[in-house]
Amino acid sequence: MKRFANCTNHPIILVTAALLALSGCSGLAGPAPQEKTAPPATAPEQTKQKSVKPEESKPADQQPAPSAKTAPPAEAKPDEAKQTEAQPPKKPPATAAADTEAMLADIEVVAEPASMAVLVNKQRKLPENYTPTDLVFPNVPYLLPKKSEKRKLRKEAAAALEALFAAAKADGVSLAGVSAYRSHTYQKALFNHYVQKDGVEKARTYSAVPGTSEHETGLAIDVSGIDGKCAATSCFADTKEAKWLAEHAQEYGFIIRYPEGKEAITGYMYEPWHLRYVGTEIAKEIKAQGITLEEYLGVVPASASE
Ligand SMILES: [Zn+2]
């Protein structure tokens, strides 16, 4: 099955990533001067990206940084190269948008997008133009520019994140936020851009479909160690930060949303850095049972895994 990144969504933007040799879903690390929250534009921006692009094209949040030693996913790399050339779009924008709309029409819309337990995945999307009303800037370190919109989380999740970071620090584990909120507008512009270039079927294999990224809920955040090492890449799994999170995140209402061995249920590869806020009650139950949010909500049987 093909998986695409929940967080892979900002293509353009990512000159930063390249510099840092980081990858992942976010614009990540570092003072990314270029990192803008603005929706992906189109051709012009692309040229800027040159060699960067890793992020976007990679299938998952976490895919190892193409720039580094790990080879990027097959479907990603080719694309990347192409994108840097600012090719003429294959489809007129209007057609691409219509294709995207048609594809989106097949995905179920969640009834309560503002619920702390909202289930957003490849089969369930947020309503068109859903925007959380209580987004704030959590007071924690980030590998993002100070005013980046991607720092934001919904208020309750932000407070919980601050408590989690403080507790980690007390245990000698210094965390940093890598990427949190992503607006629907941004996601949509980005996706349309890819559809225009590659067609809807191909685009959905490497870019999250608008409305289906958990980052749009304002309840999800990718984290790393303060040094940014292994940010949103698979090597994060072996860090002490990942181990601390796996052990304690639920105490603050967060779950490791895409656990190892549950790929068939979540639709995503193991992403030890992607935290989802659901509140302590649900988080503790999910952790205790070793299940996913899908299983907790009864959308799929708990035995369906593996
Ligand atoms: Zn993520």
PDB file of C-alpha atoms and ligand atoms in Angstrom:
ATOM      1  CA  MET A   1       0.000   0.000   0.000  1.00  0.00           C
ATOM      2  CA  LYS A   2       1.137   3.436  -0.556  1.00  0.00           C
ATOM      3  CA  ARG A   3       1.444   5.729   2.278  1.00  0.00           C
ATOM      4  CA  PHE A   4       1.853   9.330   2.147  1.00  0.00           C
ATOM      5  CA  ALA A   5       3.018  11.649   4.598  1.00  0.00           C
ATOM      6  CA  ASN A   6       0.821  13.147   7.026  1.00  0.00           C
ATOM      7  CA  CYS A   7       3.100  15.946   7.370  1.00  0.00           C
ATOM      8  CA  THR A   8       4.688  16.148   4.092  1.00  0.00           C
ATOM      9  CA  ASN A   9       3.174  19.110   2.872  1.00  0.00           C
ATOM     10  CA  HIS A  10       5.174  22.022   2.423  1.00  0.00           C
ATOM     11  CA  PRO A  11       7.282  21.710  -0.507  1.00  0.00           C
ATOM     12  CA  ILE A  12       8.433  24.827  -1.380  1.00  0.00           C
ATOM     13  CA  ILE A  13       9.206  26.256   1.708  1.00  0.00           C
ATOM     14  CA  LEU A  14      11.759  23.950   2.552  1.00  0.00           C
ATOM     15  CA  VAL A  15      14.961  25.296   1.593  1.00  0.00           C
ATOM     16  CA  THR A  16      15.596  25.085   5.168  1.00  0.00           C
ATOM     17  CA  ALA A  17      15.341  21.481   5.351  1.00  0.00           C
ATOM     18  CA  ALA A  18      17.942  21.004   2.857  1.00  0.00           C
ATOM     19  CA  LEU A  19      20.300  23.070   4.749  1.00  0.00           C
ATOM     20  CA  LEU A  20      19.793  21.061   7.771  1.00  0.00           C
ATOM     21  CA  ALA A  21      19.691  17.816   6.037  1.00  0.00           C
ATOM     22  CA  LEU A  22      16.635  17.163   7.950  1.00  0.00           C
ATOM     23  CA  SER A  23      13.573  15.859   6.550  1.00  0.00           C
ATOM     24  CA  GLY A  24      10.244  15.062   7.594  1.00  0.00           C
ATOM     25  CA  CYS A  25       7.123  16.695   7.421  1.00  0.00           C
ATOM     26  CA  SER A  26       8.006  19.968   8.376  1.00  0.00           C
ATOM     27  CA  GLY A  27       9.871  22.857   7.439  1.00  0.00           C
ATOM     28  CA  LEU A  28      11.812  22.087  10.352  1.00  0.00           C
ATOM     29  CA  ALA A  29      14.638  23.111  12.021  1.00  0.00           C
ATOM     30  CA  GLY A  30      16.575  26.045  12.161  1.00  0.00           C
ATOM     31  CA  PRO A  31      16.014  29.561  11.491  1.00  0.00           C
ATOM     32  CA  ALA A  32      14.581  29.113   8.188  1.00  0.00           C
ATOM     33  CA  PRO A  33      14.539  32.434   6.663  1.00  0.00           C
ATOM     34  CA  GLN A  34      12.666  31.170   3.764  1.00  0.00           C
ATOM     35  CA  GLU A  35      10.217  29.287   5.713  1.00  0.00           C
ATOM     36  CA  LYS A  36       6.991  30.912   5.049  1.00  0.00           C
ATOM     37  CA  THR A  37       3.628  29.932   5.988  1.00  0.00           C
ATOM     38  CA  ALA A  38       2.196  31.187   2.841  1.00  0.00           C
ATOM     39  CA  PRO A  39       0.522  28.717   0.640  1.00  0.00           C
ATOM     40  CA  PRO A  40       2.638  27.198  -1.897  1.00  0.00           C
ATOM     41  CA  ALA A  41       2.657  29.187  -4.866  1.00  0.00           C
ATOM     42  CA  THR A  42       3.381  27.757  -8.071  1.00  0.00           C
ATOM     43  CA  ALA A  43       5.993  27.580 -10.539  1.00  0.00           C
ATOM     44  CA  PRO A  44       8.046  30.524  -9.546  1.00  0.00           C
ATOM     45  CA  GLU A  45       8.648  29.293  -6.093  1.00  0.00           C
ATOM     46  CA  GLN A  46       9.632  26.035  -7.320  1.00  0.00           C
ATOM     47  CA  THR A  47      12.656  27.196  -8.910  1.00  0.00           C
ATOM     48  CA  LYS A  48      13.838  28.409  -5.616  1.00  0.00           C
ATOM     49  CA  GLN A  49      13.619  25.077  -4.129  1.00  0.00           C
ATOM     50  CA  LYS A  50      16.256  23.504  -6.099  1.00  0.00           C
ATOM     51  CA  SER A  51      17.835  20.608  -4.470  1.00  0.00           C
ATOM     52  CA  VAL A  52      15.781  21.118  -1.434  1.00  0.00           C
ATOM     53  CA  LYS A  53      12.435  19.700  -1.795  1.00  0.00           C
ATOM     54  CA  PRO A  54      13.029  16.593   0.045  1.00  0.00           C
ATOM     55  CA  GLU A  55      10.308  17.079   2.372  1.00  0.00           C
ATOM     56  CA  GLU A  56       7.444  17.313   0.252  1.00  0.00           C
ATOM     57  CA  SER A  57       8.003  14.497  -1.844  1.00  0.00           C
ATOM     58  CA  LYS A  58       8.629  12.085   0.727  1.00  0.00           C
ATOM     59  CA  PRO A  59       5.887   9.792   1.477  1.00  0.00           C
ATOM     60  CA  ALA A  60       5.726  10.120   5.113  1.00  0.00           C
ATOM     61  CA  ASP A  61       6.264  12.384   7.869  1.00  0.00           C
ATOM     62  CA  GLN A  62       9.221  10.730   8.757  1.00  0.00           C
ATOM     63  CA  GLN A  63      10.944   9.550   5.780  1.00  0.00           C
ATOM     64  CA  PRO A  64      14.610   9.889   6.128  1.00  0.00           C
ATOM     65  CA  ALA A  65      16.035  12.960   4.685  1.00  0.00           C
ATOM     66  CA  PRO A  66      16.825  12.381   1.125  1.00  0.00           C
ATOM     67  CA  SER A  67      19.771  14.548   1.409  1.00  0.00           C
ATOM     68  CA  ALA A  68      21.366  12.340   3.898  1.00  0.00           C
ATOM     69  CA  LYS A  69      22.494   8.830   3.658  1.00  0.00           C
ATOM     70  CA  THR A  70      19.194   7.233   3.401  1.00  0.00           C
ATOM     71  CA  ALA A  71      17.783   6.943   0.004  1.00  0.00           C
ATOM     72  CA  PRO A  72      14.504   8.667  -0.418  1.00  0.00           C
ATOM     73  CA  PRO A  73      11.492   6.669  -1.235  1.00  0.00           C
ATOM     74  CA  ALA A  74      11.295   5.674  -4.780  1.00  0.00           C
ATOM     75  CA  GLU A  75       8.347   7.739  -5.619  1.00  0.00           C
ATOM     76  CA  ALA A  76       9.766  10.756  -4.010  1.00  0.00           C
ATOM     77  CA  LYS A  77      13.050  11.305  -5.591  1.00  0.00           C
ATOM     78  CA  PRO A  78      12.132  11.381  -9.184  1.00  0.00           C
ATOM     79  CA  ASP A  79       9.626  13.932  -8.408  1.00  0.00           C
ATOM     80  CA  GLU A  80      11.923  16.031  -6.684  1.00  0.00           C
ATOM     81  CA  ALA A  81      14.195  16.354  -9.480  1.00  0.00           C
ATOM     82  CA  LYS A  82      11.417  17.251 -11.739  1.00  0.00           C
ATOM     83  CA  GLN A  83      10.048  19.844  -9.509  1.00  0.00           C
ATOM     84  CA  THR A  84      13.144  21.804  -9.390  1.00  0.00           C
ATOM     85  CA  GLU A  85      12.877  22.453 -13.013  1.00  0.00           C
ATOM     86  CA  ALA A  86       9.718  24.383 -12.838  1.00  0.00           C
ATOM     87  CA  GLN A  87       8.128  22.574 -15.634  1.00  0.00           C
ATOM     88  CA  PRO A  88       5.020  23.796 -17.243  1.00  0.00           C
ATOM     89  CA  PRO A  89       1.975  22.384 -15.573  1.00  0.00           C
ATOM     90  CA  LYS A  90       0.463  19.392 -17.213  1.00  0.00           C
ATOM     91  CA  LYS A  91      -3.016  20.476 -16.462  1.00  0.00           C
ATOM     92  CA  PRO A  92      -4.722  23.803 -16.338  1.00  0.00           C
ATOM     93  CA  PRO A  93      -5.315  24.897 -12.766  1.00  0.00           C
ATOM     94  CA  ALA A  94      -9.060  24.699 -13.128  1.00  0.00           C
ATOM     95  CA  THR A  95      -8.885  21.096 -14.238  1.00  0.00           C
ATOM     96  CA  ALA A  96      -6.531  20.164 -11.451  1.00  0.00           C
ATOM     97  CA  ALA A  97      -8.799  21.743  -8.872  1.00  0.00           C
ATOM     98  CA  ALA A  98     -11.777  19.882 -10.295  1.00  0.00           C
ATOM     99  CA  ASP A  99      -9.881  16.595 -10.129  1.00  0.00           C
ATOM    100  CA  THR A 100      -8.996  17.261  -6.531  1.00  0.00           C
ATOM    101  CA  GLU A 101     -12.598  18.071  -5.697  1.00  0.00           C
ATOM    102  CA  ALA A 102     -13.798  14.863  -7.280  1.00  0.00           C
ATOM    103  CA  MET A 103     -11.329  12.819  -5.310  1.00  0.00           C
ATOM    104  CA  LEU A 104     -12.169  14.603  -2.081  1.00  0.00           C
ATOM    105  CA  ALA A 105     -15.838  13.890  -2.578  1.00  0.00           C
ATOM    106  CA  ASP A 106     -15.133  10.233  -1.906  1.00  0.00           C
ATOM    107  CA  ILE A 107     -13.712  10.833   1.527  1.00  0.00           C
ATOM    108  CA  GLU A 108     -16.012  10.924   4.523  1.00  0.00           C
ATOM    109  CA  VAL A 109     -16.250  14.212   6.414  1.00  0.00           C
ATOM    110  CA  VAL A 110     -15.845  14.050  10.181  1.00  0.00           C
ATOM    111  CA  ALA A 111     -18.849  15.247  12.134  1.00  0.00           C
ATOM    112  CA  GLU A 112     -17.090  16.922  15.038  1.00  0.00           C
ATOM    113  CA  PRO A 113     -13.862  18.442  13.797  1.00  0.00           C
ATOM    114  CA  ALA A 114     -13.300  20.391  17.013  1.00  0.00           C
ATOM    115  CA  SER A 115     -13.559  17.360  19.270  1.00  0.00           C
ATOM    116  CA  MET A 116     -10.369  16.462  21.128  1.00  0.00           C
ATOM    117  CA  ALA A 117     -10.987  12.894  20.004  1.00  0.00           C
ATOM    118  CA  VAL A 118     -11.586  13.714  16.358  1.00  0.00           C
ATOM    119  CA  LEU A 119     -10.435  10.959  14.036  1.00  0.00           C
ATOM    120  CA  VAL A 120      -8.769  12.252  10.901  1.00  0.00           C
ATOM    121  CA  ASN A 121      -7.060   9.817   8.577  1.00  0.00           C
ATOM    122  CA  LYS A 122      -6.958   8.864   4.930  1.00  0.00           C
ATOM    123  CA  GLN A 123     -10.600   7.858   5.011  1.00  0.00           C
ATOM    124  CA  ARG A 124     -11.910  10.696   7.148  1.00  0.00           C
ATOM    125  CA  LYS A 125     -11.300  14.340   6.431  1.00  0.00           C
ATOM    126  CA  LEU A 126     -11.993  17.636   8.128  1.00  0.00           C
ATOM    127  CA  PRO A 127     -14.773  19.793   6.699  1.00  0.00           C
ATOM    128  CA  GLU A 128     -13.806  22.172   3.950  1.00  0.00           C
ATOM    129  CA  ASN A 129     -11.992  25.175   5.319  1.00  0.00           C
ATOM    130  CA  TYR A 130     -12.129  23.992   8.901  1.00  0.00           C
ATOM    131  CA  THR A 131      -9.955  26.225  11.037  1.00  0.00           C
ATOM    132  CA  PRO A 132      -9.514  25.706  14.753  1.00  0.00           C
ATOM    133  CA  THR A 133     -10.671  28.820  16.621  1.00  0.00           C
ATOM    134  CA  ASP A 134      -8.354  28.572  19.595  1.00  0.00           C
ATOM    135  CA  LEU A 135      -4.885  28.232  18.120  1.00  0.00           C
ATOM    136  CA  VAL A 136      -2.081  29.637  20.248  1.00  0.00           C
ATOM    137  CA  PHE A 137       1.701  29.609  20.315  1.00  0.00           C
ATOM    138  CA  PRO A 138       2.895  27.042  22.864  1.00  0.00           C
ATOM    139  CA  ASN A 139       5.695  28.358  25.003  1.00  0.00           C
ATOM    140  CA  VAL A 140       8.259  25.696  24.175  1.00  0.00           C
ATOM    141  CA  PRO A 141      11.401  25.608  22.049  1.00  0.00           C
ATOM    142  CA  TYR A 142      10.932  25.019  18.335  1.00  0.00           C
ATOM    143  CA  LEU A 143      13.078  24.339  15.343  1.00  0.00           C
ATOM    144  CA  LEU A 144      11.043  26.917  13.467  1.00  0.00           C
ATOM    145  CA  PRO A 145      11.120  30.671  13.030  1.00  0.00           C
ATOM    146  CA  LYS A 146       9.496  32.517  15.874  1.00  0.00           C
ATOM    147  CA  LYS A 147       6.342  33.569  14.175  1.00  0.00           C
ATOM    148  CA  SER A 148       5.788  30.518  12.073  1.00  0.00           C
ATOM    149  CA  GLU A 149       2.170  29.494  11.972  1.00  0.00           C
ATOM    150  CA  LYS A 150       3.391  25.935  12.156  1.00  0.00           C
ATOM    151  CA  ARG A 151       4.204  26.426  15.818  1.00  0.00           C
ATOM    152  CA  LYS A 152       0.577  26.697  16.724  1.00  0.00           C
ATOM    153  CA  LEU A 153      -1.610  24.244  18.563  1.00  0.00           C
ATOM    154  CA  ARG A 154      -5.081  24.499  19.999  1.00  0.00           C
ATOM    155  CA  LYS A 155      -5.119  25.989  23.461  1.00  0.00           C
ATOM    156  CA  GLU A 156      -5.696  22.841  25.482  1.00  0.00           C
ATOM    157  CA  ALA A 157      -3.090  20.909  23.537  1.00  0.00           C
ATOM    158  CA  ALA A 158      -0.629  23.774  23.868  1.00  0.00           C
ATOM    159  CA  ALA A 159      -0.929  23.826  27.656  1.00  0.00           C
ATOM    160  CA  ALA A 160      -0.495  20.067  27.735  1.00  0.00           C
ATOM    161  CA  LEU A 161       2.548  20.328  25.508  1.00  0.00           C
ATOM    162  CA  GLU A 162       4.147  22.856  27.813  1.00  0.00           C
ATOM    163  CA  ALA A 163       3.613  20.498  30.751  1.00  0.00           C
ATOM    164  CA  LEU A 164       5.025  17.591  28.787  1.00  0.00           C
ATOM    165  CA  PHE A 165       8.136  19.510  27.739  1.00  0.00           C
ATOM    166  CA  ALA A 166       8.692  20.663  31.319  1.00  0.00           C
ATOM    167  CA  ALA A 167       8.383  17.126  32.659  1.00  0.00           C
ATOM    168  CA  ALA A 168      10.767  15.821  30.035  1.00  0.00           C
ATOM    169  CA  LYS A 169      13.277  18.485  30.896  1.00  0.00           C
ATOM    170  CA  ALA A 170      13.055  17.576  34.553  1.00  0.00           C
ATOM    171  CA  ASP A 171      14.033  14.074  33.505  1.00  0.00           C
ATOM    172  CA  GLY A 172      17.003  15.386  31.545  1.00  0.00           C
ATOM    173  CA  VAL A 173      15.305  15.219  28.148  1.00  0.00           C
ATOM    174  CA  SER A 174      15.191  18.470  26.200  1.00  0.00           C
ATOM    175  CA  LEU A 175      12.580  18.496  23.456  1.00  0.00           C
ATOM    176  CA  ALA A 176      11.827  20.849  20.590  1.00  0.00           C
ATOM    177  CA  GLY A 177       8.773  21.316  18.433  1.00  0.00           C
ATOM    178  CA  VAL A 178       9.356  20.609  14.766  1.00  0.00           C
ATOM    179  CA  SER A 179       5.998  21.268  13.158  1.00  0.00           C
ATOM    180  CA  ALA A 180       2.468  21.507  14.468  1.00  0.00           C
ATOM    181  CA  TYR A 181      -0.470  23.269  12.821  1.00  0.00           C
ATOM    182  CA  ARG A 182      -0.906  23.347   9.121  1.00  0.00           C
ATOM    183  CA  SER A 183      -3.713  25.337   7.587  1.00  0.00           C
ATOM    184  CA  HIS A 184      -6.201  23.875   5.200  1.00  0.00           C
ATOM    185  CA  THR A 185      -5.541  26.687   2.784  1.00  0.00           C
ATOM    186  CA  TYR A 186      -1.896  25.865   2.671  1.00  0.00           C
ATOM    187  CA  GLN A 187      -2.490  22.154   2.352  1.00  0.00           C
ATOM    188  CA  LYS A 188      -4.980  22.628  -0.396  1.00  0.00           C
ATOM    189  CA  ALA A 189      -2.855  24.993  -2.422  1.00  0.00           C
ATOM    190  CA  LEU A 190       0.018  22.635  -2.131  1.00  0.00           C
ATOM    191  CA  PHE A 191      -1.951  19.596  -3.109  1.00  0.00           C
ATOM    192  CA  ASN A 192      -3.522  21.336  -6.055  1.00  0.00           C
ATOM    193  CA  HIS A 193      -0.137  22.319  -7.202  1.00  0.00           C
ATOM    194  CA  TYR A 194       0.907  18.685  -7.270  1.00  0.00           C
ATOM    195  CA  VAL A 195      -2.269  17.618  -8.989  1.00  0.00           C
ATOM    196  CA  GLN A 196      -1.622  20.150 -11.631  1.00  0.00           C
ATOM    197  CA  LYS A 197       1.789  18.745 -12.134  1.00  0.00           C
ATOM    198  CA  ASP A 198       1.254  15.014 -11.765  1.00  0.00           C
ATOM    199  CA  GLY A 199      -2.459  14.335 -11.716  1.00  0.00           C
ATOM    200  CA  VAL A 200      -4.516  13.494  -8.693  1.00  0.00           C
ATOM    201  CA  GLU A 201      -3.681   9.814  -8.405  1.00  0.00           C
ATOM    202  CA  LYS A 202       0.012  10.346  -8.339  1.00  0.00           C
ATOM    203  CA  ALA A 203      -0.153  13.426  -6.164  1.00  0.00           C
ATOM    204  CA  ARG A 204      -1.930  11.576  -3.403  1.00  0.00           C
ATOM    205  CA  THR A 205       0.859   9.050  -3.155  1.00  0.00           C
ATOM    206  CA  TYR A 206       3.314  11.634  -1.925  1.00  0.00           C
ATOM    207  CA  SER A 207       1.308  14.514  -0.540  1.00  0.00           C
ATOM    208  CA  ALA A 208      -1.417  14.488   2.081  1.00  0.00           C
ATOM    209  CA  VAL A 209      -4.849  15.079   0.689  1.00  0.00           C
ATOM    210  CA  PRO A 210      -6.338  18.367   1.970  1.00  0.00           C
ATOM    211  CA  GLY A 211      -8.368  17.799   5.106  1.00  0.00           C
ATOM    212  CA  THR A 212      -6.801  14.443   5.890  1.00  0.00           C
ATOM    213  CA  SER A 213      -3.647  15.617   7.619  1.00  0.00           C
ATOM    214  CA  GLU A 214      -3.895  15.491  11.376  1.00  0.00           C
ATOM    215  CA  HIS A 215      -1.760  18.586  11.475  1.00  0.00           C
ATOM    216  CA  GLU A 216      -4.779  20.537  10.268  1.00  0.00           C
ATOM    217  CA  THR A 217      -6.624  19.784  13.503  1.00  0.00           C
ATOM    218  CA  GLY A 218      -4.263  21.867  15.618  1.00  0.00           C
ATOM    219  CA  LEU A 219      -3.924  18.834  17.884  1.00  0.00           C
ATOM    220  CA  ALA A 220      -0.827  17.243  16.383  1.00  0.00           C
ATOM    221  CA  ILE A 221       2.827  18.114  16.610  1.00  0.00           C
ATOM    222  CA  ASP A 222       6.069  16.555  15.496  1.00  0.00           C
ATOM    223  CA  VAL A 223       8.808  16.801  18.079  1.00  0.00           C
ATOM    224  CA  SER A 224      12.495  16.066  18.278  1.00  0.00           C
ATOM    225  CA  GLY A 225      15.358  16.547  20.652  1.00  0.00           C
ATOM    226  CA  ILE A 226      16.492  20.120  21.126  1.00  0.00           C
ATOM    227  CA  ASP A 227      19.478  19.491  18.857  1.00  0.00           C
ATOM    228  CA  GLY A 228      17.178  18.688  15.967  1.00  0.00           C
ATOM    229  CA  LYS A 229      18.990  15.480  15.318  1.00  0.00           C
ATOM    230  CA  CYS A 230      16.833  12.916  13.575  1.00  0.00           C
ATOM    231  CA  ALA A 231      13.952  15.358  13.456  1.00  0.00           C
ATOM    232  CA  ALA A 232      11.073  13.668  11.699  1.00  0.00           C
ATOM    233  CA  THR A 233      13.247  10.874  10.445  1.00  0.00           C
ATOM    234  CA  SER A 234      13.251   7.223  11.339  1.00  0.00           C
ATOM    235  CA  CYS A 235      16.438   7.424  13.382  1.00  0.00           C
ATOM    236  CA  PHE A 236      14.463   9.375  15.962  1.00  0.00           C
ATOM    237  CA  ALA A 237      13.062   6.077  17.201  1.00  0.00           C
ATOM    238  CA  ASP A 238      16.344   5.205  18.876  1.00  0.00           C
ATOM    239  CA  THR A 239      16.812   8.463  20.723  1.00  0.00           C
ATOM    240  CA  LYS A 240      16.271   8.992  24.405  1.00  0.00           C
ATOM    241  CA  GLU A 241      13.705  11.621  23.509  1.00  0.00           C
ATOM    242  CA  ALA A 242      11.611   9.077  21.637  1.00  0.00           C
ATOM    243  CA  LYS A 243      11.887   6.622  24.488  1.00  0.00           C
ATOM    244  CA  TRP A 244      10.810   9.238  26.987  1.00  0.00           C
ATOM    245  CA  LEU A 245       7.836  10.209  24.831  1.00  0.00           C
ATOM    246  CA  ALA A 246       6.761   6.612  24.343  1.00  0.00           C
ATOM    247  CA  GLU A 247       6.782   6.149  28.075  1.00  0.00           C
ATOM    248  CA  HIS A 248       5.283   9.431  29.256  1.00  0.00           C
ATOM    249  CA  ALA A 249       3.327  11.202  26.520  1.00  0.00           C
ATOM    250  CA  GLN A 250       0.009   9.773  27.681  1.00  0.00           C
ATOM    251  CA  GLU A 251       0.445  11.351  31.106  1.00  0.00           C
ATOM    252  CA  TYR A 252      -0.028  14.691  29.388  1.00  0.00           C
ATOM    253  CA  GLY A 253      -2.792  13.626  27.036  1.00  0.00           C
ATOM    254  CA  PHE A 254      -0.723  12.770  23.985  1.00  0.00           C
ATOM    255  CA  ILE A 255      -0.399   9.536  22.058  1.00  0.00           C
ATOM    256  CA  ILE A 256       2.161   8.304  19.584  1.00  0.00           C
ATOM    257  CA  ARG A 257      -0.412   8.434  16.822  1.00  0.00           C
ATOM    258  CA  TYR A 258       1.315   6.146  14.310  1.00  0.00           C
ATOM    259  CA  PRO A 259       2.815   3.322  16.324  1.00  0.00           C
ATOM    260  CA  GLU A 260       5.049   0.594  15.066  1.00  0.00           C
ATOM    261  CA  GLY A 261       3.189  -2.428  13.750  1.00  0.00           C
ATOM    262  CA  LYS A 262      -0.086  -0.576  13.239  1.00  0.00           C
ATOM    263  CA  GLU A 263       0.551   0.697   9.767  1.00  0.00           C
ATOM    264  CA  ALA A 264      -2.353  -1.211   8.280  1.00  0.00           C
ATOM    265  CA  ILE A 265      -4.718   0.504  10.671  1.00  0.00           C
ATOM    266  CA  THR A 266      -3.410   4.034  10.717  1.00  0.00           C
ATOM    267  CA  GLY A 267      -2.297   4.144   7.104  1.00  0.00           C
ATOM    268  CA  TYR A 268       1.038   5.589   8.144  1.00  0.00           C
ATOM    269  CA  MET A 269       4.424   4.226   8.841  1.00  0.00           C
ATOM    270  CA  TYR A 270       5.777   4.316  12.345  1.00  0.00           C
ATOM    271  CA  GLU A 271       6.281   7.928  13.361  1.00  0.00           C
ATOM    272  CA  PRO A 272       7.675   8.076  16.879  1.00  0.00           C
ATOM    273  CA  TRP A 273       7.825  11.877  16.684  1.00  0.00           C
ATOM    274  CA  HIS A 274       4.220  12.573  15.735  1.00  0.00           C
ATOM    275  CA  LEU A 275       2.216  13.328  18.861  1.00  0.00           C
ATOM    276  CA  ARG A 276      -1.515  13.753  18.864  1.00  0.00           C
ATOM    277  CA  TYR A 277      -3.377  15.336  21.730  1.00  0.00           C
ATOM    278  CA  VAL A 278      -6.532  13.474  22.768  1.00  0.00           C
ATOM    279  CA  GLY A 279      -6.704  14.315  26.494  1.00  0.00           C
ATOM    280  CA  THR A 280      -5.299  12.259  29.354  1.00  0.00           C
ATOM    281  CA  GLU A 281      -8.206   9.900  29.784  1.00  0.00           C
ATOM    282  CA  ILE A 282      -8.172   8.621  26.239  1.00  0.00           C
ATOM    283  CA  ALA A 283      -4.402   8.773  25.936  1.00  0.00           C
ATOM    284  CA  LYS A 284      -3.881   6.627  29.013  1.00  0.00           C
ATOM    285  CA  GLU A 285      -6.416   4.092  27.830  1.00  0.00           C
ATOM    286  CA  ILE A 286      -4.850   3.874  24.388  1.00  0.00           C
ATOM    287  CA  LYS A 287      -1.407   3.461  25.924  1.00  0.00           C
ATOM    288  CA  ALA A 288      -2.586   0.852  28.423  1.00  0.00           C
ATOM    289  CA  GLN A 289      -4.214  -1.233  25.735  1.00  0.00           C
ATOM    290  CA  GLY A 290      -1.475  -0.726  23.182  1.00  0.00           C
ATOM    291  CA  ILE A 291      -3.977   0.299  20.545  1.00  0.00           C
ATOM    292  CA  THR A 292      -4.486   3.113  18.047  1.00  0.00           C
ATOM    293  CA  LEU A 293      -7.040   5.909  17.997  1.00  0.00           C
ATOM    294  CA  GLU A 294      -8.894   4.026  15.265  1.00  0.00           C
ATOM    295  CA  GLU A 295      -9.172   0.976  17.492  1.00  0.00           C
ATOM    296  CA  TYR A 296     -10.096   3.003  20.538  1.00  0.00           C
ATOM    297  CA  LEU A 297     -12.946   4.622  18.631  1.00  0.00           C
ATOM    298  CA  GLY A 298     -14.054   1.282  17.262  1.00  0.00           C
ATOM    299  CA  VAL A 299     -13.546   2.237  13.666  1.00  0.00           C
ATOM    300  CA  VAL A 300     -11.539  -0.915  13.158  1.00  0.00           C
ATOM    301  CA  PRO A 301     -11.352  -3.999  15.365  1.00  0.00           C
ATOM    302  CA  ALA A 302      -8.398  -4.080  17.710  1.00  0.00           C
ATOM    303  CA  SER A 303      -7.444  -7.419  16.226  1.00  0.00           C
ATOM    304  CA  ALA A 304      -7.082  -5.980  12.786  1.00  0.00           C
ATOM    305  CA  SER A 305      -3.543  -4.978  13.322  1.00  0.00           C
ATOM    306  CA  GLU A 306      -0.701  -6.808  11.744  1.00  0.00           C
TER     307      GLU A 306
HETATM  308 ZN    ZN B   1       3.384  14.725  11.909  1.00  0.00          ZN
END
